[in-house]
CSV table of C-alpha atoms in Angstrom, one decimal:
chain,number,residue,atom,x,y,z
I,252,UNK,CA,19.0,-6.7,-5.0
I,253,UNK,CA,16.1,-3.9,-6.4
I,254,UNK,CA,14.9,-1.7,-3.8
I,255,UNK,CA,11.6,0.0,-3.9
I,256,UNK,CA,9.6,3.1,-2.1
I,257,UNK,CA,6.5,2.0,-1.1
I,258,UNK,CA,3.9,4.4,0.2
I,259,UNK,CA,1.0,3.2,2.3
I,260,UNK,CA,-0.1,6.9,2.3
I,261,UNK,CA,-1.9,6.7,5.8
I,262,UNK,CA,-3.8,10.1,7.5
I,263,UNK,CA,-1.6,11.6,10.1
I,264,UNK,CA,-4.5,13.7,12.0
I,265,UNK,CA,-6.1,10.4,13.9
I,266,UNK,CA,-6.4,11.7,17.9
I,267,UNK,CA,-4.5,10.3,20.6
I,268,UNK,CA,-7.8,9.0,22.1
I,269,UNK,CA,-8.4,7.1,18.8
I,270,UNK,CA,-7.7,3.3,19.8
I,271,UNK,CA,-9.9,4.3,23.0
I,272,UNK,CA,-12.6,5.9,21.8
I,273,UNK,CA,-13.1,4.3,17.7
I,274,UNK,CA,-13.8,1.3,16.7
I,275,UNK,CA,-11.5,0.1,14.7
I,276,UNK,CA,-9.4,2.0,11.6
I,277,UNK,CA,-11.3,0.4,9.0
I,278,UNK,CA,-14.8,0.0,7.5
I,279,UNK,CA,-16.4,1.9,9.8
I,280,UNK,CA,-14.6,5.1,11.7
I,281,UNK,CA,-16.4,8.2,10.5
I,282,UNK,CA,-15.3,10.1,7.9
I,283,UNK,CA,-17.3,13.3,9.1
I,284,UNK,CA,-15.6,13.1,12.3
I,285,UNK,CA,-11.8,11.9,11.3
I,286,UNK,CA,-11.0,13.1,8.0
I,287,UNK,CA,-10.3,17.1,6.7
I,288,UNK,CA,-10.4,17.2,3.4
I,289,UNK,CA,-8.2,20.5,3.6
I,290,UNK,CA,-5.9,19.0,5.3
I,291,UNK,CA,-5.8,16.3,2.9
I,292,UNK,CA,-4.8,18.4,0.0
I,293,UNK,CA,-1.9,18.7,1.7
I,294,UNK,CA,-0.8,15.0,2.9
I,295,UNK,CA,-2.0,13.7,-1.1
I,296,UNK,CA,0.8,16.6,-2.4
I,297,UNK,CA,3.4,15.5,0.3
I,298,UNK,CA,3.0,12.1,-0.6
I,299,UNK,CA,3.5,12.4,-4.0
I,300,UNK,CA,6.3,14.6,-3.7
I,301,UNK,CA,8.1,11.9,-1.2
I,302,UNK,CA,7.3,9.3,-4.2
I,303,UNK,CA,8.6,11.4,-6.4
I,304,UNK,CA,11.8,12.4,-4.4
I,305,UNK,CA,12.3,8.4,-4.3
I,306,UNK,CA,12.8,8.4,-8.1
I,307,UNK,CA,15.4,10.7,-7.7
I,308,UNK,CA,17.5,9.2,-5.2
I,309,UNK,CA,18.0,6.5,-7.3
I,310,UNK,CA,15.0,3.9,-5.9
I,311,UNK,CA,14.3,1.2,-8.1
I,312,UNK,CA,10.5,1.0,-7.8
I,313,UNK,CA,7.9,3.7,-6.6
I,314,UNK,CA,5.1,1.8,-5.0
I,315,UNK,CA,1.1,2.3,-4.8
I,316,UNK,CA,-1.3,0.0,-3.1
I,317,UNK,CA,-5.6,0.1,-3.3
I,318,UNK,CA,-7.9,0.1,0.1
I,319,UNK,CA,-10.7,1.3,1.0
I,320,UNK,CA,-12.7,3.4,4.0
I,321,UNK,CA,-10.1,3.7,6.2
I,322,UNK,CA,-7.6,5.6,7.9
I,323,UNK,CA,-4.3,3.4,7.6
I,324,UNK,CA,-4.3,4.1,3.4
I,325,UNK,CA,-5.7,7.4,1.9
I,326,UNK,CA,-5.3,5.3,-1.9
I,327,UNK,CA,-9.3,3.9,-3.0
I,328,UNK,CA,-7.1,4.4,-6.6
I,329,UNK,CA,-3.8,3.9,-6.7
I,330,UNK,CA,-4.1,3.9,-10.6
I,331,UNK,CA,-5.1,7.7,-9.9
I,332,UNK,CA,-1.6,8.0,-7.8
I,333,UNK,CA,0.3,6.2,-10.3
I,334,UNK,CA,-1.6,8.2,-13.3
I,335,UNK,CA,0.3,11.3,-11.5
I,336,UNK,CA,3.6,9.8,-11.5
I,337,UNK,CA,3.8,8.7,-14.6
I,338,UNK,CA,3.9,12.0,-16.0
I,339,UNK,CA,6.4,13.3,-12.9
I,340,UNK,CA,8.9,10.3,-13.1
I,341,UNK,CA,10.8,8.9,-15.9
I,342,UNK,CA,13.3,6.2,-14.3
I,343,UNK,CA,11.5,4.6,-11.3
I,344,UNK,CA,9.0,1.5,-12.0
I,345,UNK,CA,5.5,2.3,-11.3
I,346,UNK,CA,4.7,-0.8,-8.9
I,347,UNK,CA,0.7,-0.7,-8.2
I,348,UNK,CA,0.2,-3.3,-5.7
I,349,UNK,CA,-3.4,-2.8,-6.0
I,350,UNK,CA,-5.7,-3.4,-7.9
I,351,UNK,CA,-7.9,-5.5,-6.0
I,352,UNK,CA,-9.1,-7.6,-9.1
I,353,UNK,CA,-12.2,-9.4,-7.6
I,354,UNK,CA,-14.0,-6.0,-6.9
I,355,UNK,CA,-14.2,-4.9,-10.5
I,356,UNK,CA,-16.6,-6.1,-12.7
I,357,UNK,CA,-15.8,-6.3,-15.5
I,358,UNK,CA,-11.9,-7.2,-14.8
I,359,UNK,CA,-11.6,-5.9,-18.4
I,360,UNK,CA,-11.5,-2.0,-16.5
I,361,UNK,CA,-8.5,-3.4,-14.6
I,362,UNK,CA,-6.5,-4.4,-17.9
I,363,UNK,CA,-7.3,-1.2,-19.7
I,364,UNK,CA,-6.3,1.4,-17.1
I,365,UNK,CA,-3.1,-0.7,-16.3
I,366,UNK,CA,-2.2,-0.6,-20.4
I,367,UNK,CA,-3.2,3.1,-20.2
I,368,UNK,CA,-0.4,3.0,-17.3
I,369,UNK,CA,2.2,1.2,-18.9
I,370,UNK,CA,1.4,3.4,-22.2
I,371,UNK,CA,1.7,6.7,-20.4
I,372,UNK,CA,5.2,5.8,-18.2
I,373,UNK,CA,6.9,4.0,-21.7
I,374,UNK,CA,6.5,0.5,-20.4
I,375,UNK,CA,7.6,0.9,-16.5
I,376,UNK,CA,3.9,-1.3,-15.1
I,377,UNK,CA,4.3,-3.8,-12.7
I,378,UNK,CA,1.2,-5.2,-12.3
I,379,UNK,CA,0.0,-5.9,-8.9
I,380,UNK,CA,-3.4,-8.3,-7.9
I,381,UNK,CA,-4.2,-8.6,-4.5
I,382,UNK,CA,-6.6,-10.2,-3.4
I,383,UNK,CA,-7.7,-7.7,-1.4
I,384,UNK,CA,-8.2,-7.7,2.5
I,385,UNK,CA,-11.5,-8.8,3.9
I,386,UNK,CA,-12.0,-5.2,5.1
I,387,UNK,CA,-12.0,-4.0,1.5
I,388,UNK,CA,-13.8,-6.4,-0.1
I,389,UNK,CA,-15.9,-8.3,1.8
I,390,UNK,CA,-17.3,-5.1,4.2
I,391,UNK,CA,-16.9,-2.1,2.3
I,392,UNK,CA,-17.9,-4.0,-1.3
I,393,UNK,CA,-19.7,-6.4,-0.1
I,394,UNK,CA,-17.9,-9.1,-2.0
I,395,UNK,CA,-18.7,-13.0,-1.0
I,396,UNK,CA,-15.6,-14.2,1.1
I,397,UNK,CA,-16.6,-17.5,0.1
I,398,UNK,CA,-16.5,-16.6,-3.4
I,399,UNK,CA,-13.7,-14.0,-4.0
I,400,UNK,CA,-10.8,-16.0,-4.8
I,401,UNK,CA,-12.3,-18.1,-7.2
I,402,UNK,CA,-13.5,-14.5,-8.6
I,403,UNK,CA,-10.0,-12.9,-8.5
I,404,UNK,CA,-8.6,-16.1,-9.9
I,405,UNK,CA,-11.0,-15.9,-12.6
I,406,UNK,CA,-10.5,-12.0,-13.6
I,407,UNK,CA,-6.7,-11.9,-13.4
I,408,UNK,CA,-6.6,-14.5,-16.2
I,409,UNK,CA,-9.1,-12.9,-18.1
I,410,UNK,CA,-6.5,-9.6,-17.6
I,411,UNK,CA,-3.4,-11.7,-18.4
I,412,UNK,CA,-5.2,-13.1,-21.6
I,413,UNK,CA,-6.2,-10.2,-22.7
I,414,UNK,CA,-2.9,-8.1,-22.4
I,415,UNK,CA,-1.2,-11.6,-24.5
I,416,UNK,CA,-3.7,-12.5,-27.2
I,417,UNK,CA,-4.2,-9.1,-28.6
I,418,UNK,CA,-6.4,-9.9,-30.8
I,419,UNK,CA,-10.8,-9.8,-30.1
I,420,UNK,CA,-12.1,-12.8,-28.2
I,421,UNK,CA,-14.9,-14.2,-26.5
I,422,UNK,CA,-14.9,-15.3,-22.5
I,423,UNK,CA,-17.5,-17.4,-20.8
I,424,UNK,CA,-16.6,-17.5,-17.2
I,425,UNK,CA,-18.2,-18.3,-14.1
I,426,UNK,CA,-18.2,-14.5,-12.8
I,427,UNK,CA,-17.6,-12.9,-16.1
I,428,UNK,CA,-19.4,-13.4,-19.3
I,429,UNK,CA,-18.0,-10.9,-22.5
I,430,UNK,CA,-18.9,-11.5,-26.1
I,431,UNK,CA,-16.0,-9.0,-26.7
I,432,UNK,CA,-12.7,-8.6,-25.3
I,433,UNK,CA,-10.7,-6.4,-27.3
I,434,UNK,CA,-9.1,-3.8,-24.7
I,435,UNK,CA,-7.8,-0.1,-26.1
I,436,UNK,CA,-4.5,0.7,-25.8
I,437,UNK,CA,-2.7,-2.5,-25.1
I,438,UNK,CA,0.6,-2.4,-23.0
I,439,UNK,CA,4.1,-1.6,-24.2
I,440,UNK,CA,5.4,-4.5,-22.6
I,441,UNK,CA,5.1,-7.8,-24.3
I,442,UNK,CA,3.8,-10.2,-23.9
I,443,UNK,CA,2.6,-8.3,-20.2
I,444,UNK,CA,3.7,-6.5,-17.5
I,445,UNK,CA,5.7,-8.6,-15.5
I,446,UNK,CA,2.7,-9.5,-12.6
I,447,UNK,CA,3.5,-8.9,-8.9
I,448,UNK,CA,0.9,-10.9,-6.4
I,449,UNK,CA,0.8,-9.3,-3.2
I,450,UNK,CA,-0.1,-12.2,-0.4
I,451,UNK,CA,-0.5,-11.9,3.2
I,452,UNK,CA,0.0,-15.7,3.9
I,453,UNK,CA,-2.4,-17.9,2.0
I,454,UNK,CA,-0.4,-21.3,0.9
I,455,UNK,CA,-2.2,-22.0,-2.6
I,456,UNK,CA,-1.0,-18.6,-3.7
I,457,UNK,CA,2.7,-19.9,-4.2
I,458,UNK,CA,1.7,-22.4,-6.4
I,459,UNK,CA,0.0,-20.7,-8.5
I,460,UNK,CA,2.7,-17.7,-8.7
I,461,UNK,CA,5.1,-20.7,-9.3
I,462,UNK,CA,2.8,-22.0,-12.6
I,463,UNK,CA,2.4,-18.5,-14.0
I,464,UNK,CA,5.3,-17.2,-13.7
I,465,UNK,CA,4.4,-14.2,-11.2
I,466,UNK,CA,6.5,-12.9,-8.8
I,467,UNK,CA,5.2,-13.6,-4.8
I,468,UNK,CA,5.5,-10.8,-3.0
I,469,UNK,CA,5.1,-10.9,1.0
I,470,UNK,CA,3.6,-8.3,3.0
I,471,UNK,CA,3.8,-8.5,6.8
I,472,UNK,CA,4.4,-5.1,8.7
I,473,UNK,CA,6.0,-7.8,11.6
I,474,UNK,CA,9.7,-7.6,10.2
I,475,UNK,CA,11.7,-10.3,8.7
I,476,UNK,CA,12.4,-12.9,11.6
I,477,UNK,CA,8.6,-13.2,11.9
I,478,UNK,CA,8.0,-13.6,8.1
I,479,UNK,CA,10.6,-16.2,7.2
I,480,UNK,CA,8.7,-19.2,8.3
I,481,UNK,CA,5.9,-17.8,5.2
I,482,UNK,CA,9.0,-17.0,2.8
I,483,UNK,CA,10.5,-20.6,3.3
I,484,UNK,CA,7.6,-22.5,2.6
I,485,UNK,CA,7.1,-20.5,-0.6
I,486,UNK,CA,11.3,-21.5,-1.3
I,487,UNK,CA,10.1,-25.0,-0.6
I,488,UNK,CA,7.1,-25.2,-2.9
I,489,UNK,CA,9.7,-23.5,-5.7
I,490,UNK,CA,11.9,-26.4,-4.8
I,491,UNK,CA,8.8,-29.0,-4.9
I,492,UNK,CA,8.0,-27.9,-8.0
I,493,UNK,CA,11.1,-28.0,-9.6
I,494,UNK,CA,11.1,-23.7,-10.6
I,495,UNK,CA,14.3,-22.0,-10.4
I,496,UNK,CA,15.2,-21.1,-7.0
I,497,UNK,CA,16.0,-17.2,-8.6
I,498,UNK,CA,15.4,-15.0,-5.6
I,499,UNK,CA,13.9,-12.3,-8.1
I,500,UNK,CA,10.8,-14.3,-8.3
I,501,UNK,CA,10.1,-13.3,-4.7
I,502,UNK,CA,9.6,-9.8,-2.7
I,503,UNK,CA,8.9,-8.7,0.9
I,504,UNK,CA,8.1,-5.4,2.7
I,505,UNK,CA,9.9,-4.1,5.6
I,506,UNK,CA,9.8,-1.2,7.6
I,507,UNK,CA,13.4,0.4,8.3
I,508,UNK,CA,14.1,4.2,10.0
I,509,UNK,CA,18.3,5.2,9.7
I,510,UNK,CA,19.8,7.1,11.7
I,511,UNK,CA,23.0,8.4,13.1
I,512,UNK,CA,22.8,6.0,16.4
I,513,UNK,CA,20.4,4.2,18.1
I,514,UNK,CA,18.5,6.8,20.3
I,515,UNK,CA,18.4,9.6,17.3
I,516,UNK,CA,16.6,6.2,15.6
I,517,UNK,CA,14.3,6.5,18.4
I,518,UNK,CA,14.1,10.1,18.6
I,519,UNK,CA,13.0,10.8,15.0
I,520,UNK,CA,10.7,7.7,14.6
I,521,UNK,CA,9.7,6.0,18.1
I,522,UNK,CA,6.6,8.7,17.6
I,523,UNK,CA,5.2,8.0,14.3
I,524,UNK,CA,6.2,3.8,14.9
I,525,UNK,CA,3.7,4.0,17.3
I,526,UNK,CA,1.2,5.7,15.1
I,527,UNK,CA,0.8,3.4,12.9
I,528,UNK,CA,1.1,0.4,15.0
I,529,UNK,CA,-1.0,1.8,17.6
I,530,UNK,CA,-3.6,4.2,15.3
I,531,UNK,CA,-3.6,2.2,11.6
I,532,UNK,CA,-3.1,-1.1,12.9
I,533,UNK,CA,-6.2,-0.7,15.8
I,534,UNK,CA,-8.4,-3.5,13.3
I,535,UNK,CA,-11.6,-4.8,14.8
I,536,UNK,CA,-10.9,-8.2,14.5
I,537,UNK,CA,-14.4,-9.2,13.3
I,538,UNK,CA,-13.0,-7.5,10.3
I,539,UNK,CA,-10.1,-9.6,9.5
I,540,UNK,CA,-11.5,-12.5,8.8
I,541,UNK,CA,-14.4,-13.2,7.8
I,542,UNK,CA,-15.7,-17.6,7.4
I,543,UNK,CA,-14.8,-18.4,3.8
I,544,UNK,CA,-12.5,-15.7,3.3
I,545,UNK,CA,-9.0,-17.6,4.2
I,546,UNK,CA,-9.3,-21.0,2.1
I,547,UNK,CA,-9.1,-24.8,3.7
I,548,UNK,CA,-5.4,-25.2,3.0
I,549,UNK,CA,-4.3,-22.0,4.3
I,550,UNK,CA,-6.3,-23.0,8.1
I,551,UNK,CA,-4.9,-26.3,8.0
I,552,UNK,CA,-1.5,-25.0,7.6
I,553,UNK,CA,-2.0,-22.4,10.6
I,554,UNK,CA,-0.8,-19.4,8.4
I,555,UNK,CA,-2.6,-16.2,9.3
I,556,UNK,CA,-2.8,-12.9,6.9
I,557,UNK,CA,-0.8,-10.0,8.3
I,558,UNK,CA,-4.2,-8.0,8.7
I,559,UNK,CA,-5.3,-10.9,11.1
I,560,UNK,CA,-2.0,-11.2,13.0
I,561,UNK,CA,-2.4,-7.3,13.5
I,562,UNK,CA,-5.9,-7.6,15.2
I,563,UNK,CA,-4.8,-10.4,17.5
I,564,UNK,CA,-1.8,-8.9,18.4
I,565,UNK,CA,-2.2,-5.3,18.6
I,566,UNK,CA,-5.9,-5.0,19.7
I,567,UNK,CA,-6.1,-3.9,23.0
I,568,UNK,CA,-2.0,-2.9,23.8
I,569,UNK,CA,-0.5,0.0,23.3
I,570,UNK,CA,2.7,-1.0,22.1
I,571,UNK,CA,5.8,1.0,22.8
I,572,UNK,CA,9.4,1.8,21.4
I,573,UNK,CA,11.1,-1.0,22.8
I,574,UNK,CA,8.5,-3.3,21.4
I,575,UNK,CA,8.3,-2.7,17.5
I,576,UNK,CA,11.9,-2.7,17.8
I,577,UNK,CA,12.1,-6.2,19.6
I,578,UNK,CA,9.6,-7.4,17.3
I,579,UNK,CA,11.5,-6.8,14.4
I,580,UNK,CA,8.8,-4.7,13.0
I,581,UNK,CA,11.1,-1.8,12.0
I,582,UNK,CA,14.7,-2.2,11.1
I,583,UNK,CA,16.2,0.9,12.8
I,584,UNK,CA,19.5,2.0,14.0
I,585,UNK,CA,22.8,3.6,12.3
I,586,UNK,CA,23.4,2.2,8.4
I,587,UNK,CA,26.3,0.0,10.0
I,588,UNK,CA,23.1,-1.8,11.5
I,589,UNK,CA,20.6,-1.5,8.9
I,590,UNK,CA,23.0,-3.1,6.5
I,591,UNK,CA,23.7,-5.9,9.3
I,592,UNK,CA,19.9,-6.3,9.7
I,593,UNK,CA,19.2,-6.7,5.9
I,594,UNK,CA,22.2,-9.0,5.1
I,595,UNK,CA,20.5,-11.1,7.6
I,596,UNK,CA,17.3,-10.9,5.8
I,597,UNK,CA,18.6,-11.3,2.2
I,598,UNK,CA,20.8,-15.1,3.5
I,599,UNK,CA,17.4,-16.0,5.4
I,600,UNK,CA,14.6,-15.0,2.9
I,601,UNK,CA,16.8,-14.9,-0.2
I,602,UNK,CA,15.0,-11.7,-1.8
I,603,UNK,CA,15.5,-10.0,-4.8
I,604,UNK,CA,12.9,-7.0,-4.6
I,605,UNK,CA,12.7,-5.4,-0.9
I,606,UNK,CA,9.7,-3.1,-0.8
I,607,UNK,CA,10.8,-0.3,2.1
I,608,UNK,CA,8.5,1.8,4.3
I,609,UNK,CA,11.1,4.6,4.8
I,610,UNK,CA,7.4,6.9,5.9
I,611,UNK,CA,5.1,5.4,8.0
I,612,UNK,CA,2.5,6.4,10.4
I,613,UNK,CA,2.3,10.3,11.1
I,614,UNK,CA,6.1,11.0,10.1
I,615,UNK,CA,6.8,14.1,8.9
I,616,UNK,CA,7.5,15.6,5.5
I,617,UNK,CA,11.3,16.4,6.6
I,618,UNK,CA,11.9,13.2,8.3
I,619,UNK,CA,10.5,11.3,5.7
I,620,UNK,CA,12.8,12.7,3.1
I,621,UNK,CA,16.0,12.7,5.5
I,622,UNK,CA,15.0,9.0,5.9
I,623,UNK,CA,14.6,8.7,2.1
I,624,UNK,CA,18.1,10.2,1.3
I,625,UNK,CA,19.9,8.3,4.5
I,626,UNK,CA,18.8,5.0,3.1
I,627,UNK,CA,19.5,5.7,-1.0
I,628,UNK,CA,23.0,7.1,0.3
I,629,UNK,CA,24.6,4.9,2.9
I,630,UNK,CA,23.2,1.7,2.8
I,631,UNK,CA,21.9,0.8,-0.8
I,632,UNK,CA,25.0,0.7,-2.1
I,633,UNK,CA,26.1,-1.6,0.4
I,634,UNK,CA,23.6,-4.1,-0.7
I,635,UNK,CA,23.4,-3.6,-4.6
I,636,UNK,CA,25.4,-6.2,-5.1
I,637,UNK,CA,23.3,-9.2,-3.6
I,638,UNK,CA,21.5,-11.7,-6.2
I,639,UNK,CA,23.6,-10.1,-9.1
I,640,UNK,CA,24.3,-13.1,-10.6
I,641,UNK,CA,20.6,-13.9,-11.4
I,642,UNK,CA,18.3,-12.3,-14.2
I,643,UNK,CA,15.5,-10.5,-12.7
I,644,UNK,CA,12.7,-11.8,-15.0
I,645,UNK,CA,9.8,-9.9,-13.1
I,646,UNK,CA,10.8,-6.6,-13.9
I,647,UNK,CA,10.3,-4.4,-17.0
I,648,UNK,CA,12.7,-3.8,-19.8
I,649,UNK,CA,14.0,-0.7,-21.0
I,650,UNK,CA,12.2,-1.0,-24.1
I,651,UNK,CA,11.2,3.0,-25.2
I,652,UNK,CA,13.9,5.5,-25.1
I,653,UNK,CA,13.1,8.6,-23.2
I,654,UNK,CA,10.0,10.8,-24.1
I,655,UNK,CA,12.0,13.7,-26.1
I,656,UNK,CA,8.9,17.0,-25.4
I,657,UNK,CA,9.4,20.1,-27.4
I,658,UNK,CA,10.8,23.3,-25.7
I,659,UNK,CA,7.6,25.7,-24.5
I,660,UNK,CA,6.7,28.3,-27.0
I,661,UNK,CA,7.9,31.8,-25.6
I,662,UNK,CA,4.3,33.5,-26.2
I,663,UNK,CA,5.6,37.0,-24.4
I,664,UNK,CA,8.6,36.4,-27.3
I,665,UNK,CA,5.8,36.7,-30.0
């Protein structure tokens, strides 16, 4: 089992009277009013530095994601982020679960700043395409919901093309027409980065992860028990159409805060639990779901995004302690129970890549990092050892030794 760091990067300043008194956390709360840019120097250099940290306690995968005018994620570019630590990490995967694909035009900018990526780290890109939530792209970018997964469809193989052919060529798509697609530099990895797709519930999305061979990764911030129903009918369209049943080809995000016992769990992150859930989950549901955005299948089937699920759920409760913990939304406890609690997950879900959120909400620098070394120390090891006997296919080979850089020149010496 690979285990990866995964940073939302949310604001930690939002008032205690936000839920009453804002409208929702995204699109539309007021930047002027909300967001000090001073004080944001600080929380982008924290954040880093917990990434960072990650890498050296022994994480396999530092994780970026992409959104956009809100409160809950401080990342617009997470190639920026991932620009940074590519130059500050040498082990770790870069994971970019961004970028949002259907919001750049051409998709070609997408392909040429993820090869500058995988150039610049030595071949360590995983490639991440969301969709993107409707919040992003449908009301800050104005994207057509109807539209935009026919869009992103479109650009992420004109992306995947580009990265195999390699050589100049000409595409004539319905969103994007190029008489020139020749991208500078082109990845290390060949044929491509191995391609994550982040998905938040939509059905047609595991059969086309199945057919090209990219890894489904799901991201609910409800816990496992509440996700499993998505992750087995993903297992069962594997199984329909006869793919290997390799639990690498699938990933899913949880939240999880160790501790000593039960009420120092609750002590050090009861608080910034109900942050987020309470602050960076408050979603207007007119936001979440836009007609056209969700396609036929996906209704039918009665599977609702994570984003969606949030503003039905949340809006309007404060939610306490007891219930993110019930839920199943955070994993929390002593590592005797954390390792319990993700056992259960890996026989249920059967889960080769679990994407952690060891900070969340308004936790602090310290308590993010004793969280950080908790979890690499005493329960990681405990769990290495699950789904060894399968090849992880979706991950990048070691394929450049280590960037050898010249002592500094002693200038005071001459």
């Amino acid at each position: 089992m690979k285990f990866h760091w995964f940073h939302l990067m949310p604001y930690p300043y939002l008032p205690d009277d936000f839920k009453e008194k804002y409208h929702s956390v995204w699109v539309d709360p007021p930047a002027a009013e909300l967001y000090d840019p001073v004080k944001g120097h600080q929380v982008y250099n924290d954040y880093l530095d917990q990434l960072e940290y990650a890498e050296q306690c022994g994480f396999d995968g530092i994780c970026v994601n992409e959104h956009h005018q809100n409160g809950y994620g401080l990342m617009p570019s997470p190639n920026l982020m991932a620009a940074s630590l590519a130059r500050r990490t040498s082990k770790s995967k870069l994971v970019v679960l961004g970028n949002s694909v259907a919001l750049y035009d051409p998709p070609t900018r997408v392909a040429e700043e993820m090869a500058m990526l995988d150039v610049m780290s030595g071949g360590r890109l995983v490639a991440g395409f969301p969709v993107g939530t409707a919040m992003d792209t449908a009301y800050c970018y104005g994207a057509n919901p109807a539209t935009l997964r026919d869009k992103y469809r479109e650009g992420v193989e004109l992306i995947v093309r580009a990265w195999k052919e390699r050589r100049p060529f000409s595409f004539n798509g319905k969103y994007t027409q190029l008489r020139y697609v020749n991208p500078w530099p082109t990845p290390i990895q060949t044929p491509r980065p191995p391609v994550w797709i982040p998905g938040g519930g939509s059905v047609e999305t595991w059969e086309w992860c199945i057919k090209n061979d990219f890894l489904y990764a799901y991201l609910t911030y409800f816990g496992y028990m509440a996700g499993t129903s998505v992750i087995d009918g993903y297992w069962e369209t594997v199984e329909r159409l006869g793919a290997e049943p390799n639990p690498y080809r699938a990933g899913f995000l949880q939240f999880v805060g160790v501790a000593d016992t039960d009420a120092e769990a609750e002590r050090l992150y009861a608080e910034p639990a109900q942050y987020f859930y309470n602050r960076c989950f408050h979603v207007d549901p007119g936001f979440a779901a836009p007609p056209g955005y969700s396609s036929i299948a996906t209704i039918r089937a009665g599977v609702h995004s994570q984003v969606r699920q949030s503003a039905s759920q949340v809006q309007g409760k404060l939610l306490s302690w007891k219930d993110i913990v019930d839920r199943g939304c955070v994993v929390t406890g002593s590592p005797a129970t954390v390792i319990d609690r993700l056992n259960d997950m890996a026989d249920r879900m059967k889960v080769g890549h679990v994407m952690l959120l060891l900070h969340f909400g308004n936790m602090s620098h310290e308590t993010t990092l004793y969280n950080t070394t908790r979890f690499a120390r005493d329960v990681m090891p405990k769990l290495r050892h699950r789904f060894n006997e399968w090849e992880d296919k979706w991950w990048p080979k070691d394929t450049l030794p280590e960037i050898q850089r010249p002592a500094p020149i002693n200038i005071a010496a001459e």
